[in-house]
Coordinates of N, CA and C in Angstrom, one line a residue:
G230 N 0.8 -1.2 0.0 CA 0.0 0.0 0.0 C 0.8 1.3 0.0
G231 N 0.2 2.4 0.2 CA 0.9 3.6 0.2 C 1.8 3.9 1.3
T232 N 1.7 3.2 2.4 CA 2.6 3.5 3.5 C 3.8 2.6 3.6
S233 N 3.9 1.6 2.7 CA 5.0 0.7 2.7 C 6.4 1.4 2.5
S234 N 6.4 2.5 1.7 CA 7.7 3.2 1.6 C 8.0 3.9 2.9
I235 N 7.1 4.4 3.6 CA 7.3 5.1 4.8 C 7.8 4.0 5.9
D236 N 7.2 2.8 5.9 CA 7.7 1.8 6.7 C 9.1 1.4 6.5
L237 N 9.5 1.3 5.2 CA 10.9 1.0 4.8 C 11.8 2.1 5.2
M238 N 11.5 3.4 5.0 CA 12.3 4.5 5.4 C 12.5 4.5 6.9
L239 N 11.4 4.2 7.7 CA 11.6 4.3 9.2 C 12.4 3.1 9.6
K240 N 12.3 2.0 8.9 CA 13.1 0.8 9.3 C 14.6 1.1 9.0
M241 N 14.9 1.7 7.9 CA 16.3 2.1 7.6 C 16.8 3.1 8.7
I242 N 16.0 4.1 9.0 CA 16.5 5.0 10.1 C 16.7 4.3 11.4
A243 N 15.8 3.4 11.7 CA 16.0 2.6 13.0 C 17.2 1.8 13.0
D244 N 17.5 1.2 11.8 CA 18.7 0.3 11.7 C 20.0 1.1 11.8
K245 N 20.0 2.3 11.2 CA 21.2 3.1 11.2 C 21.4 4.1 12.4
H246 N 20.2 4.6 12.9 CA 20.3 5.6 14.0 C 19.5 5.3 15.2
G247 N 18.9 4.1 15.3 CA 18.2 3.7 16.4 C 16.7 3.9 16.4
E248 N 16.0 3.2 17.3 CA 14.6 3.3 17.4 C 14.0 4.6 17.8
E249 N 14.8 5.3 18.7 CA 14.4 6.5 19.2 C 14.3 7.6 18.1
M250 N 15.3 7.5 17.2 CA 15.3 8.5 16.1 C 14.2 8.1 15.1
A251 N 13.9 6.8 14.9 CA 12.8 6.4 13.9 C 11.5 6.9 14.5
N252 N 11.3 6.8 15.8 CA 10.1 7.1 16.4 C 9.9 8.7 16.3
A253 N 11.0 9.4 16.5 CA 10.9 10.9 16.4 C 10.6 11.3 15.0
V254 N 11.1 10.6 14.0 CA 10.7 10.9 12.6 C 9.3 10.6 12.3
A255 N 8.8 9.4 12.9 CA 7.4 9.0 12.7 C 6.5 10.1 13.4
D256 N 7.0 10.5 14.5 CA 6.1 11.5 15.2 C 6.0 12.8 14.4
Q257 N 7.1 13.2 13.8 CA 7.1 14.5 13.0 C 6.2 14.3 11.8
M258 N 6.1 13.1 11.3 CA 5.2 12.8 10.1 C 3.8 12.5 10.5
I259 N 3.5 12.5 11.8 CA 2.2 12.1 12.4 C 1.9 10.7 11.9
Y260 N 2.8 9.9 12.0 CA 2.7 8.4 11.6 C 2.6 7.7 12.9
S261 N 1.5 7.1 13.2 CA 1.1 6.5 14.5 C 2.0 5.3 14.9
S262 N 2.4 4.5 14.0 CA 3.2 3.4 14.5 C 4.1 2.9 13.3
I263 N 5.2 2.4 13.8 CA 6.2 1.9 12.9 C 5.9 0.4 12.6
R264 N 5.7 0.0 11.5 CA 5.3 -1.4 11.2 C 6.6 -2.2 10.9
T265 N 6.7 -3.4 11.3 CA 7.8 -4.2 11.0 C 7.4 -5.0 9.7
D266 N 8.3 -5.8 9.2 CA 8.0 -6.6 8.1 C 7.1 -7.8 8.5
Q267 N 6.9 -8.0 9.7 CA 6.0 -9.0 10.2 C 4.5 -8.5 10.3
D268 N 4.3 -7.2 10.4 CA 3.0 -6.6 10.5 C 2.3 -6.5 9.2
T269 N 1.0 -6.7 9.3 CA 0.1 -6.6 8.1 C -0.3 -5.2 7.9
Q270 N -0.6 -4.9 6.6 CA -1.1 -3.5 6.3 C -2.5 -3.4 6.8
R271 N -2.9 -2.2 7.0 CA -4.2 -1.9 7.6 C -5.3 -2.3 6.5
L272 N -6.2 -3.1 6.9 CA -7.3 -3.5 6.1 C -8.5 -2.6 6.2
S273 N -9.4 -2.7 5.2 CA -10.6 -1.9 5.3 C -11.5 -2.4 6.5
V274 N -12.4 -1.5 6.9 CA -13.2 -1.8 8.1 C -14.0 -3.1 7.9
P275 N -14.7 -3.3 6.8 CA -15.4 -4.5 6.6 C -14.6 -5.8 6.6
T276 N -13.4 -5.7 6.1 CA -12.5 -6.8 6.1 C -12.0 -7.1 7.5
R277 N -11.6 -6.1 8.3 CA -11.2 -6.3 9.6 C -12.2 -6.8 10.5
I278 N -13.5 -6.4 10.4 CA -14.5 -6.9 11.3 C -15.2 -8.1 10.8
G279 N -15.0 -8.4 9.5 CA -15.6 -9.6 9.0 C -17.1 -9.4 8.7
V280 N -17.5 -8.1 8.6 CA -19.0 -7.8 8.4 C -19.1 -6.8 7.3
R281 N -20.0 -7.0 6.4 CA -20.2 -6.0 5.3 C -21.5 -5.3 5.6
H282 N -21.6 -4.4 6.5 CA -22.7 -3.6 6.7 C -22.3 -2.1 6.7
P283 N -22.8 -1.4 5.7 CA -22.3 -0.1 5.4 C -22.4 0.9 6.6
K284 N -23.5 0.8 7.3 CA -23.7 1.8 8.4 C -22.7 1.4 9.6
L285 N -22.6 0.2 9.8 CA -21.6 -0.3 10.8 C -20.3 0.1 10.5
S286 N -19.8 -0.1 9.2 CA -18.5 0.3 8.8 C -18.3 1.9 8.9
Q287 N -19.3 2.7 8.6 CA -19.3 4.1 8.7 C -19.1 4.5 10.2
V288 N -19.8 3.9 11.1 CA -19.7 4.2 12.5 C -18.3 3.9 13.0
I289 N -17.8 2.7 12.7 CA -16.5 2.3 13.1 C -15.4 3.2 12.6
Q290 N -15.6 3.7 11.3 CA -14.6 4.6 10.8 C -14.6 5.9 11.5
M291 N -15.8 6.4 11.8 CA -15.9 7.6 12.6 C -15.3 7.4 14.0
M292 N -15.5 6.3 14.6 CA -14.9 6.0 15.9 C -13.3 6.1 15.8
E293 N -12.8 5.4 14.7 CA -11.3 5.3 14.6 C -10.7 6.7 14.3
Q294 N -11.5 7.6 13.7 CA -11.0 8.9 13.3 C -11.2 9.9 14.5
N295 N -11.9 9.5 15.5 CA -12.2 10.4 16.7 C -11.8 9.7 18.0
I296 N -10.6 9.2 18.1 CA -10.1 8.5 19.3 C -9.9 9.6 20.4
E297 N -9.3 10.7 20.0 CA -8.9 11.7 21.0 C -10.1 12.5 21.6
E298 N -11.1 12.6 20.8 CA -12.4 13.2 21.3 C -13.5 12.3 20.9
P299 N -13.8 11.3 21.7 CA -14.8 10.4 21.4 C -16.2 11.1 21.2
I300 N -17.0 10.4 20.3 CA -18.3 10.9 19.9 C -19.3 9.9 20.6
S301 N -20.4 10.5 21.1 CA -21.4 9.7 21.8 C -22.0 8.8 20.9
P302 N -22.6 7.6 21.4 CA -23.3 6.7 20.5 C -24.6 7.4 19.9
A303 N -25.2 8.3 20.6 CA -26.4 9.0 20.0 C -25.9 9.9 18.8
V304 N -24.8 10.5 18.9 CA -24.3 11.3 17.7 C -23.9 10.5 16.6
L305 N -23.2 9.4 16.9 CA -22.8 8.4 15.9 C -24.0 7.9 15.1
A306 N -25.0 7.5 15.9 CA -26.3 7.0 15.3 C -26.9 8.0 14.4
K307 N -27.1 9.2 14.9 CA -27.7 10.2 14.1 C -27.0 10.5 12.9
D308 N -25.6 10.5 12.9 CA -24.8 10.8 11.8 C -25.0 9.7 10.6
V309 N -25.4 8.5 11.0 CA -25.6 7.5 9.9 C -27.1 7.2 9.7
G310 N -28.0 8.1 10.3 CA -29.4 8.0 10.0 C -30.2 6.8 10.8
M311 N -29.8 6.6 12.0 CA -30.5 5.6 12.7 C -30.6 6.0 14.2
S312 N -31.5 5.3 15.0 CA -31.6 5.6 16.3 C -30.5 5.0 17.1
T313 N -30.3 5.5 18.4 CA -29.3 4.9 19.2 C -29.6 3.5 19.5
R314 N -30.8 3.1 19.7 CA -31.3 1.7 19.9 C -30.9 0.8 18.7
Q315 N -31.2 1.3 17.5 CA -30.8 0.6 16.3 C -29.3 0.3 16.2
L316 N -28.6 1.3 16.6 CA -27.1 1.2 16.6 C -26.6 0.2 17.6
E317 N -27.2 0.2 18.7 CA -26.9 -0.8 19.8 C -27.2 -2.2 19.3
R318 N -28.4 -2.4 18.7 CA -28.7 -3.7 18.2 C -27.8 -4.2 17.1
L319 N -27.4 -3.2 16.2 CA -26.5 -3.5 15.1 C -25.1 -4.0 15.7
F320 N -24.6 -3.3 16.6 CA -23.3 -3.7 17.2 C -23.4 -5.1 18.0
R321 N -24.5 -5.2 18.7 CA -24.7 -6.5 19.4 C -24.8 -7.7 18.4
R322 N -25.5 -7.4 17.3 CA -25.8 -8.5 16.4 C -24.4 -9.0 15.7
Y323 N -23.7 -8.0 15.2 CA -22.5 -8.3 14.5 C -21.2 -8.4 15.3
L324 N -21.1 -7.6 16.3 CA -19.8 -7.6 17.1 C -19.9 -8.1 18.5
N325 N -21.2 -8.5 18.9 CA -21.4 -9.0 20.2 C -20.9 -8.1 21.4
R326 N -21.1 -6.8 21.2 CA -20.8 -5.9 22.2 C -21.5 -4.5 21.9
S327 N -21.6 -3.7 22.9 CA -22.3 -2.4 22.7 C -21.3 -1.4 21.9
P328 N -21.8 -0.4 21.3 CA -21.0 0.6 20.6 C -20.0 1.2 21.6
K329 N -20.5 1.5 22.8 CA -19.7 2.1 23.9 C -18.5 1.2 24.2
R330 N -18.8 -0.1 24.3 CA -17.7 -1.0 24.7 C -16.7 -1.1 23.5
Y331 N -17.2 -1.2 22.3 CA -16.3 -1.3 21.1 C -15.4 -0.1 21.0
Y332 N -16.0 1.0 21.2 CA -15.2 2.3 21.2 C -14.2 2.3 22.3
M333 N -14.5 1.9 23.5 CA -13.5 1.8 24.6 C -12.3 0.9 24.2
E334 N -12.7 -0.2 23.5 CA -11.6 -1.2 23.2 C -10.7 -0.6 22.1
L335 N -11.3 0.2 21.2 CA -10.5 0.9 20.2 C -9.5 1.9 20.8
R336 N -10.0 2.6 21.8 CA -9.2 3.6 22.5 C -8.1 3.0 23.3
L337 N -8.4 1.8 23.9 CA -7.4 1.2 24.7 C -6.4 0.5 23.8
Q338 N -6.8 0.0 22.6 CA -5.8 -0.5 21.7 C -4.8 0.5 21.2
K339 N -5.4 1.7 20.9 CA -4.5 2.8 20.4 C -3.6 3.2 21.6
A340 N -4.1 3.3 22.8 CA -3.3 3.6 23.9 C -2.1 2.6 24.1
R341 N -2.4 1.4 24.0 CA -1.4 0.3 24.1 C -0.3 0.5 23.0
N342 N -0.8 0.7 21.8 CA 0.2 1.0 20.8 C 1.1 2.2 21.1
L343 N 0.5 3.3 21.6 CA 1.3 4.5 21.8 C 2.3 4.2 23.0
L344 N 1.8 3.5 24.0 CA 2.7 3.1 25.2 C 3.9 2.3 24.7
M345 N 3.7 1.4 23.7 CA 4.7 0.5 23.3 C 5.6 1.1 22.2
Q346 N 5.1 2.0 21.4 CA 5.8 2.5 20.2 C 6.3 3.9 20.3
T347 N 5.9 4.6 21.4 CA 6.4 6.0 21.5 C 6.9 6.2 22.9
D348 N 7.5 7.4 23.1 CA 8.0 7.8 24.4 C 7.0 8.8 25.1
M349 N 5.8 8.9 24.5 CA 4.8 9.8 25.1 C 4.6 9.4 26.6
S350 N 4.4 10.4 27.4 CA 4.1 10.1 28.9 C 2.7 9.5 28.9
V351 N 2.5 8.7 30.0 CA 1.2 8.1 30.2 C 0.0 9.1 30.2
I352 N 0.3 10.2 30.8 CA -0.7 11.3 30.8 C -1.1 11.7 29.4
N353 N -0.1 11.9 28.5 CA -0.4 12.3 27.2 C -0.9 11.2 26.4
V354 N -0.6 10.0 26.7 CA -1.3 8.8 26.0 C -2.8 8.8 26.4
A355 N -3.0 9.0 27.7 CA -4.4 9.1 28.2 C -5.2 10.2 27.4
L356 N -4.7 11.4 27.3 CA -5.3 12.5 26.6 C -5.5 12.2 25.1
A357 N -4.5 11.6 24.5 CA -4.6 11.4 23.0 C -5.6 10.3 22.8
C358 N -6.0 9.5 23.7 CA -7.0 8.4 23.5 C -8.3 8.8 24.1
G359 N -8.5 10.1 24.5 CA -9.9 10.5 24.9 C -10.2 10.3 26.3
F360 N -9.2 10.1 27.2 CA -9.5 9.9 28.6 C -9.4 11.3 29.3
A361 N -10.3 11.6 30.1 CA -10.3 12.9 30.8 C -9.2 13.0 31.9
S362 N -8.9 11.9 32.5 CA -7.9 11.9 33.6 C -7.1 10.6 33.5
P363 N -5.8 10.7 34.0 CA -4.9 9.6 34.0 C -5.4 8.4 34.9
S364 N -6.1 8.8 36.0 CA -6.7 7.7 36.9 C -7.8 7.0 36.2
H365 N -8.7 7.6 35.5 CA -9.7 6.9 34.7 C -9.1 6.0 33.7
F366 N -8.1 6.5 32.9 CA -7.4 5.8 31.9 C -6.7 4.5 32.5
S367 N -6.0 4.7 33.7 CA -5.4 3.5 34.3 C -6.4 2.5 34.8
K368 N -7.5 3.0 35.3 CA -8.6 2.0 35.7 C -9.1 1.2 34.5
C369 N -9.4 1.9 33.4 CA -10.0 1.2 32.2 C -8.9 0.3 31.6
Y370 N -7.7 0.7 31.6 CA -6.6 0.0 31.0 C -6.4 -1.4 31.8
R371 N -6.3 -1.2 33.1 CA -6.2 -2.4 34.0 C -7.3 -3.3 33.9
A372 N -8.5 -2.8 33.8 CA -9.7 -3.8 33.7 C -9.7 -4.5 32.3
H373 N -9.1 -3.9 31.3 CA -9.0 -4.5 30.0 C -7.8 -5.5 29.8
Y374 N -6.7 -5.0 30.2 CA -5.4 -5.7 29.9 C -4.8 -6.4 31.2
E375 N -5.5 -6.2 32.4 CA -5.0 -6.8 33.6 C -3.6 -6.4 34.1
T376 N -3.2 -5.2 33.7 CA -2.0 -4.6 34.1 C -2.2 -3.0 34.0
T377 N -1.3 -2.3 34.6 CA -1.4 -0.9 34.5 C -0.6 -0.3 33.2
P378 N -0.9 0.9 32.8 CA -0.2 1.4 31.7 C 1.3 1.5 32.0
Y379 N 1.6 1.9 33.3 CA 3.0 2.0 33.7 C 3.8 0.7 33.7
R380 N 3.1 -0.3 34.2 CA 3.8 -1.7 34.1 C 3.9 -2.2 32.7
E381 N 2.9 -1.9 31.9 CA 3.0 -2.3 30.5 C 4.2 -1.7 29.8
R382 N 4.4 -0.4 30.0 CA 5.5 0.4 29.4 C 6.8 -0.2 30.0
G383 N 6.9 -0.4 31.3 CA 8.1 -1.0 31.9 C 8.5 -2.3 31.4
S384 N 7.5 -3.2 31.2 CA 7.8 -4.6 30.8 C 8.2 -4.6 29.3
H385 N 7.5 -3.7 28.5 CA 7.9 -3.6 27.1 C 9.3 -3.0 26.9
A386 N 9.7 -2.0 27.8 CA 11.1 -1.5 27.7 C 12.1 -2.6 28.1
Q387 N 11.8 -3.4 29.1 CA 12.7 -4.5 29.4 C 12.9 -5.5 28.3
R388 N 11.7 -5.8 27.6 CA 11.8 -6.8 26.5 C 12.7 -6.3 25.4
I389 N 12.6 -5.0 25.1 CA 13.4 -4.4 24.0 C 14.9 -4.4 24.4
S390 N 15.2 -4.1 25.7 CA 16.6 -4.0 26.0 C 17.3 -5.3 26.2
I391 N 16.6 -6.4 26.2 CA 17.1 -7.8 26.3 C 17.7 -8.2 25.0

């Protein structure tokens, strides 16, 4: 795809100048994560979720584009021309979870990527993923991943240095 050349460039920078430099370049380019040759390219929403429902795909795209400032389920539903209840049924039917839960999981996945792939502070990661406070972020993160963001970052840093 279109980002493979960026991935190659960042890999070359990392090899020659280190991960920190590659991450700094990626940050300057507003490139969220450095992919390795083992990572797959980003797939379309229908392909990723395994469902071909246009309104569901639209809502998920809106969620993905608004991680930093989450949109309420009511507004998401209105934007695709359905009621909040219809949206909830759609998510339950195809994804076996509520829109709110799905959105939270997206935000936490983004946070985990930022913790592992950048040197952003935990507070800035929390804000970048739409959490009003670091304590609320830590609580949600621990409930989902069974570890704190601080421990996650520490264990990841240890794995890299080994």
